[in-house]
Coordinates of C-alpha atoms and ligand atoms in Angstrom, one line a residue:
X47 CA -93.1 121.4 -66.3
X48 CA -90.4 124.1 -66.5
X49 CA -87.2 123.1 -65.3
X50 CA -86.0 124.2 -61.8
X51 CA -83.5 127.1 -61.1
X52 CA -80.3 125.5 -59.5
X53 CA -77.3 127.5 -61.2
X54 CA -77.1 131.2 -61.4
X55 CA -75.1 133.6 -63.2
X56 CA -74.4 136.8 -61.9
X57 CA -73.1 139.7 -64.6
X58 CA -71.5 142.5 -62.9
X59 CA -69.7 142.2 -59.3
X60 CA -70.6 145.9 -57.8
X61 CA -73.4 146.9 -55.4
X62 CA -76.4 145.0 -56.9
X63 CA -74.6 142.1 -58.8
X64 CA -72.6 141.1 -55.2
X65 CA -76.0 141.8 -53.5
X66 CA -78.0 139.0 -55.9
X67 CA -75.0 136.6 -56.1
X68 CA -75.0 136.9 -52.2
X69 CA -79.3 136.2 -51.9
X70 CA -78.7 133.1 -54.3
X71 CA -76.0 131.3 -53.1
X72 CA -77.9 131.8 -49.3
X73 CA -81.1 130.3 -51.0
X74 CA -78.7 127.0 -52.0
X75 CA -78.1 128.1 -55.4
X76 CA -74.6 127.0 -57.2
X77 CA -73.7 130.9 -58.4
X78 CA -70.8 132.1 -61.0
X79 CA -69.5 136.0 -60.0
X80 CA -68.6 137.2 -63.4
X81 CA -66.9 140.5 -63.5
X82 CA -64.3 142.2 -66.2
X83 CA -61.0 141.9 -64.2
X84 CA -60.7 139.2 -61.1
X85 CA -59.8 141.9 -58.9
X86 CA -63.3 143.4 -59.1
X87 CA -64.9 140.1 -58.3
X88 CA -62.5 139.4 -55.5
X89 CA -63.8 143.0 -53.9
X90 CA -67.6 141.5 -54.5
X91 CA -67.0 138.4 -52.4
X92 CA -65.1 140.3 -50.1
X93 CA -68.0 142.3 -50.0
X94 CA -70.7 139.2 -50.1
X95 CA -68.6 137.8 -46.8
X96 CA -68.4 140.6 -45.2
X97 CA -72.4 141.0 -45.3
X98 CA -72.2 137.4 -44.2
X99 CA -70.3 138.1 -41.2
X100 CA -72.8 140.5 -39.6
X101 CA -75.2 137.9 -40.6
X102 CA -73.8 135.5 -37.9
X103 CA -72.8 138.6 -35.4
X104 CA -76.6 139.5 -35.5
X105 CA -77.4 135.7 -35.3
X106 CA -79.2 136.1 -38.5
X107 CA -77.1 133.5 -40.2
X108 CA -75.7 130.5 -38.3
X109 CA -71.7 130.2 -39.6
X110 CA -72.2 126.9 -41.5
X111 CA -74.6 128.6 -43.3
X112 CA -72.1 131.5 -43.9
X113 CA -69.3 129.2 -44.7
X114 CA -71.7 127.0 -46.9
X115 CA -73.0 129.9 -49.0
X116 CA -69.8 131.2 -49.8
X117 CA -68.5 127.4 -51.4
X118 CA -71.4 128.0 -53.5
X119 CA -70.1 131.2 -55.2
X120 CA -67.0 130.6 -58.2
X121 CA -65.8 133.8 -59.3
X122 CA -64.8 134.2 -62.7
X123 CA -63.5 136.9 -65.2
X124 CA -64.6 135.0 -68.6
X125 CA -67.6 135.1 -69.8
X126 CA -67.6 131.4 -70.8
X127 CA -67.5 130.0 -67.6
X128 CA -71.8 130.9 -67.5
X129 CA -72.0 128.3 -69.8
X130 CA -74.3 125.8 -67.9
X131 CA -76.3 128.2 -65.8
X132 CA -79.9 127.8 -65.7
X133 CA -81.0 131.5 -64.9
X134 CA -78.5 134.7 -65.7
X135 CA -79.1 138.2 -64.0
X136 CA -76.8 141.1 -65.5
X137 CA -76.1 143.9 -63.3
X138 CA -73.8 145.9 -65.6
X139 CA -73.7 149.4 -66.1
X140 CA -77.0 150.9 -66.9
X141 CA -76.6 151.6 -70.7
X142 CA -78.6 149.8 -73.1
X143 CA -75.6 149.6 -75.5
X144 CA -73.9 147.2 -72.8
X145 CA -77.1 145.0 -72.2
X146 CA -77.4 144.2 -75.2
X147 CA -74.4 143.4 -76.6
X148 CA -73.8 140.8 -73.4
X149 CA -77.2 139.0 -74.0
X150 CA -76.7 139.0 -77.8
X151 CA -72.8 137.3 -76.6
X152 CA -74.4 135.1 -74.0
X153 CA -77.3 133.8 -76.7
X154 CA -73.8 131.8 -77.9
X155 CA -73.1 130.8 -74.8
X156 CA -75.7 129.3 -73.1
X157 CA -78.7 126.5 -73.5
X158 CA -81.7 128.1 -75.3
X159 CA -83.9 127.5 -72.2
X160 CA -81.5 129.9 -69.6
X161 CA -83.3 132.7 -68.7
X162 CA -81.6 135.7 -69.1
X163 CA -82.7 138.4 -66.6
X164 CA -81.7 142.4 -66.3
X165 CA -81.3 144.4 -62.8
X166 CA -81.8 147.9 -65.2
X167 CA -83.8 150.1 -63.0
X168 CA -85.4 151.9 -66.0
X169 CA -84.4 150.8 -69.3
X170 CA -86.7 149.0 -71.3
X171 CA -86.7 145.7 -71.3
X172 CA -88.2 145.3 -74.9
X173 CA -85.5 147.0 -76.4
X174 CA -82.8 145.0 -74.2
X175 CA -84.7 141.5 -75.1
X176 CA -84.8 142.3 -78.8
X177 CA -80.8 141.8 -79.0
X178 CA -81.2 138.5 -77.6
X179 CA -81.5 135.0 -79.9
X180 CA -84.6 134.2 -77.9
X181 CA -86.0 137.0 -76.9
X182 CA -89.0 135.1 -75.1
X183 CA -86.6 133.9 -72.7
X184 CA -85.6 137.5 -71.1
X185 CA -87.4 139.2 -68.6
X186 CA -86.3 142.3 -66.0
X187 CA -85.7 141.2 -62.6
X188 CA -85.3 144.7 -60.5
X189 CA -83.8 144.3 -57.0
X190 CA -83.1 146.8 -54.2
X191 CA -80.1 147.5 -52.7
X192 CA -79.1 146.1 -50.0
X193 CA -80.3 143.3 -51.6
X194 CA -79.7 140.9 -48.7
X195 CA -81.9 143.1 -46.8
X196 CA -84.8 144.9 -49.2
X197 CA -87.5 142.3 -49.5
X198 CA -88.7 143.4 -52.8
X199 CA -88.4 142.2 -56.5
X200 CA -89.9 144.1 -58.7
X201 CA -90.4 141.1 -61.8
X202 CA -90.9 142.8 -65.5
X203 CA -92.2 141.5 -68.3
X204 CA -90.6 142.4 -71.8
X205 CA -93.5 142.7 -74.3
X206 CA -91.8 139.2 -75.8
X207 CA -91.4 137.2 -72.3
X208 CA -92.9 133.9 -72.3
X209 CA -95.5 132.8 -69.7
X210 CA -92.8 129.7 -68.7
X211 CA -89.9 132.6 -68.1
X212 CA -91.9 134.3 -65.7
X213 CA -93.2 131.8 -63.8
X214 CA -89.4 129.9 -63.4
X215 CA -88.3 133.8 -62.4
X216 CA -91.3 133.9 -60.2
X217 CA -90.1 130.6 -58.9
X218 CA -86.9 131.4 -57.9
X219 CA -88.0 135.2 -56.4
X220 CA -89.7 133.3 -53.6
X221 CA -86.7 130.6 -53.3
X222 CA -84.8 133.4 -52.6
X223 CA -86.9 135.0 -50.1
X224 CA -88.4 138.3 -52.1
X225 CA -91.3 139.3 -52.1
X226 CA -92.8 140.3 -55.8
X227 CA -94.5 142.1 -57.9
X228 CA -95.1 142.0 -61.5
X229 CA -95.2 144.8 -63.9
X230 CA -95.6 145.2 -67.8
X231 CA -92.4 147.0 -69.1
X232 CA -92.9 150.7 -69.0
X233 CA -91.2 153.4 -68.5
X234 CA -90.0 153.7 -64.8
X235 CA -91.6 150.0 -64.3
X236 CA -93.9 151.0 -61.0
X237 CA -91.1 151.6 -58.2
X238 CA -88.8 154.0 -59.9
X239 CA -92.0 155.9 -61.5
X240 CA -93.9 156.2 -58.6
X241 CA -90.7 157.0 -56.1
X242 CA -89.6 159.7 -59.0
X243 CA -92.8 161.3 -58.9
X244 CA -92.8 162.1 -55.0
X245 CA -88.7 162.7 -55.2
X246 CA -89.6 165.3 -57.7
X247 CA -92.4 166.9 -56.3
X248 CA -90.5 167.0 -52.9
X249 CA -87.8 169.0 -54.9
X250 CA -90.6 171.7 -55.9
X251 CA -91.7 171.3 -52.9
X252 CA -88.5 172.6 -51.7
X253 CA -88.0 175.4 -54.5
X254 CA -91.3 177.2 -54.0
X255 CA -90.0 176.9 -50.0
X256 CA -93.3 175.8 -48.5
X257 CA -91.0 173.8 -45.8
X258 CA -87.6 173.1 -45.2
X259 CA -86.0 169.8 -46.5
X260 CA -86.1 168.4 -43.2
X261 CA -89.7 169.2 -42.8
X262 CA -90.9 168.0 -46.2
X263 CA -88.9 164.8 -45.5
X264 CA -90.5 164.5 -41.8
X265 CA -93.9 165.0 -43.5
X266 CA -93.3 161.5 -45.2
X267 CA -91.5 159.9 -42.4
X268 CA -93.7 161.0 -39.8
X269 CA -97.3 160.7 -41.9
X270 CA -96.7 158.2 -44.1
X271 CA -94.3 155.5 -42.3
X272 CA -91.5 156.4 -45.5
X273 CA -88.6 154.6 -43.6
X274 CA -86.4 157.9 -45.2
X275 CA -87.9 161.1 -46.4
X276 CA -87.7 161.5 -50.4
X277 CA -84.9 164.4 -50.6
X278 CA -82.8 162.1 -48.1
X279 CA -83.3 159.0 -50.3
X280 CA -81.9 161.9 -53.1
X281 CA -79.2 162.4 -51.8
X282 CA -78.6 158.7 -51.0
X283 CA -79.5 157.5 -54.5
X284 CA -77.6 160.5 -56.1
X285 CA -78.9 163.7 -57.7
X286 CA -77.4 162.9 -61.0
X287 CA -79.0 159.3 -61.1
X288 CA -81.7 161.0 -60.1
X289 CA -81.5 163.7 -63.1
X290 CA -81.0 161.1 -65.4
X291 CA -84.6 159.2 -64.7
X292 CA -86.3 162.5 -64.6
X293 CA -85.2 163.1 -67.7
X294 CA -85.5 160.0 -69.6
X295 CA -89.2 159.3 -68.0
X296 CA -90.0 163.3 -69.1
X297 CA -89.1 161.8 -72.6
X298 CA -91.1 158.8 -72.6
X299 CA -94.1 159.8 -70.5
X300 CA -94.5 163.0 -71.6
X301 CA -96.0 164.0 -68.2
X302 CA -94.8 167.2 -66.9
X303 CA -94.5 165.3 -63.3
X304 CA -91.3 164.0 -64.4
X305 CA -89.9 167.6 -66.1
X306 CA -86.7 167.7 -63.8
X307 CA -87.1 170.7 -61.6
X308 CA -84.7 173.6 -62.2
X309 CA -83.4 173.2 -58.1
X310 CA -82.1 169.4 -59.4
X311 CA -80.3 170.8 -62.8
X312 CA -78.5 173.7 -61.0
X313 CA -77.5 171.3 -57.9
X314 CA -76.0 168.7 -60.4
X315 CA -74.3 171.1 -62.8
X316 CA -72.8 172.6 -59.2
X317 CA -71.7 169.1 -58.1
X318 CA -73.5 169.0 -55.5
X319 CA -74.5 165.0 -56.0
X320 CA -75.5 164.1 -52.3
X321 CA -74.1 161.6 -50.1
X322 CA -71.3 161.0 -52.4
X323 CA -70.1 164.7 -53.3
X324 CA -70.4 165.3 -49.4
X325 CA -73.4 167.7 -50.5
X326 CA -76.6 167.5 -51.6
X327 CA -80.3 168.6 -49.5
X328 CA -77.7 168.0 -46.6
X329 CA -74.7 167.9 -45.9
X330 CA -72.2 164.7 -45.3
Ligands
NAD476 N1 -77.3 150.9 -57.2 C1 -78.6 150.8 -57.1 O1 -79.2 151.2 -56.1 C2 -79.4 150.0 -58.1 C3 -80.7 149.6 -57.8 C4 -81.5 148.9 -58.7 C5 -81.0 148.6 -60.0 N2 -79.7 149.1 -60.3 C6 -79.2 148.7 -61.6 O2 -78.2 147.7 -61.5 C7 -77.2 147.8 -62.5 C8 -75.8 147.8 -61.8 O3 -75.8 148.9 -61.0 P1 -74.7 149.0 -59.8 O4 -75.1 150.1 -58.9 O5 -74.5 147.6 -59.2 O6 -73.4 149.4 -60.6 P2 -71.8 149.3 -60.1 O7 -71.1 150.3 -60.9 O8 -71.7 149.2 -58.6 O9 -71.4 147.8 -60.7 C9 -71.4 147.5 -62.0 C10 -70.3 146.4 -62.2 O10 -70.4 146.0 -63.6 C11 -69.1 145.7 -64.0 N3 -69.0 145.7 -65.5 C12 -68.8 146.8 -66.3 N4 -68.8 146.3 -67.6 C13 -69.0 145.0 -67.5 C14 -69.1 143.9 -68.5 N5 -69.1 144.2 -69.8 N6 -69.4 142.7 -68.1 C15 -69.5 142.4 -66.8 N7 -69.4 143.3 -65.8 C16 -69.2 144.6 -66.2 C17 -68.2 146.8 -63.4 O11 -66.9 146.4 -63.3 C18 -68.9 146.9 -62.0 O12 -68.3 146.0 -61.1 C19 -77.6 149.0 -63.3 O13 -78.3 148.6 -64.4 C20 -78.4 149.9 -62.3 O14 -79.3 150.7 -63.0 C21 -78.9 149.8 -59.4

């Protein structure tokens, strides 16, 4: 028998690492924050209790639960202090460089049997695992953001992952309330290459003008139950996140569904970014 999840390290204190450290110290887990500088993981548990607090204004979380969850969650700014943790989730930066030069640091750190786990929402897994001492032990573990809110976990398995590893991570997916999926690691995994693929299409869509943005986005709204249309999700996500997959799945895949459409390059090299430049298919 596998041994249970009870302590969780959290790499990376920004959108997705506060998110995961926040959905595993609600679940009961003990969680270490680990960021570069304390004042970047003091902003992700201000962040984490802050999400907390419209928990219990909603009545979605009582306040002992608040006030429990949060004496769960150390903070720390040395990389040490994971020492002891029986499952570790990175949520760095996505370049592979990064990934793996803090599993091949954490193989030193930690027992041989802590998973370690990557939030990457397209690199491959493989190539990440491969830095690691035991590579069997490493598997991708994809959230959403919000992550307190979006229910799934997209759970993928490195071409070395272990049957054990992914059934401890599968384990604690549920503990925490997600609902999952499991995918073999390829480019794009199945969310990102399937969302791409529409996102895209929506963009030559959009080019060739056979309806306005808002139209095309009410097509999948309207039709097809899409809580947001895919050139509003753009926009949210970021053209020039968005650029980069197209590209990199173009690359791998080969497929010219992925060849970034023109409309996307010129947008991007005009800075027009979406929400966060104040302009993208709309404006902000
Ligand atoms: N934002 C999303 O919607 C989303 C969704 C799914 C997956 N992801 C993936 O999650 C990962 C993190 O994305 P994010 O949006 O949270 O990024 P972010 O920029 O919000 O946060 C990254 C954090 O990592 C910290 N960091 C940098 N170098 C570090 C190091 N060496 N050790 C520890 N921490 C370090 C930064 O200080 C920052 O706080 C990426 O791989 C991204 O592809 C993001």
């Amino acid at each position: 028998m596998s041994k249970d999840i009870k302590k969780v390290g959290v790499l990376g204190a920004g959108t997705m690492g506060h998110g995961i450290a926040h959905v595993s110290a609600t679940s009961g887990h003990e969680v270490v924050l680990y960021d570069i500088k304390p004042e970047l993981t003091a902003k992700g548990l201000a962040s984490i209790t802050k999400n907390l607090d419209v928990g219990v204004e909603k009545k979605k979380v009582t306040p002992e639960d608040r006030t429990a969850a949060l004496g769960r969650i150390k903070t720390s700014s040395t990389l040490n202090d994971v020492a002891g943790c029986d499952l570790i989730i990175e949520a760095v930066p996505e370049k592979i460089e990064l990934k793996q030069q803090l599993f091949r640091e954490l193989s030193a750190i930690v027992d041989e049997d802590c998973v370690l786990a990557s939030n990457t929402s397209s690199l491959s897994l493989t190539e990440i695992a491969a830095a690691a001492t035991h590579p069997r032990r490493v598997i991708g573990m994809h959230f959403f953001n919000p992550v307190h809110l979006m229910k799934l976990l997209e759970l993928v398995r490195a071409y070395q992952t272990d049957d054990p590893t992914l059934e401890r991570v599968r384990h604690f997916g549920e503990k925490i309330g997600k609902q999952l999926i499991v995918v073999e690691d390829s480019p794009g995994f199945a969310s990102t290459r399937l969302g791409l693929a529409v996102g895209l299409e929506a963009i030559r869509m959009l080019e060739e003008r056979v309806a306005s943005a808002e139209d095309i986005d009410r097509a999948m709204e309207l039709g097809y139950g899409y809580p947001m249309g895919p050139l509003k999700l753009g926009d949210l996500v970021g053209l020039d996140i968005r650029l980069n997959i197209a590209e990199y799945l173009y690359k791998e895949l080969g497929t010219p569904t992925f060849r970034p459409p023109q409309l996307l390059k010129k947008m991007v090299r005009a800075g027009k970014l979406g929400k966060k430049s104040g302009e993208g298919f709309y404006r902000y």
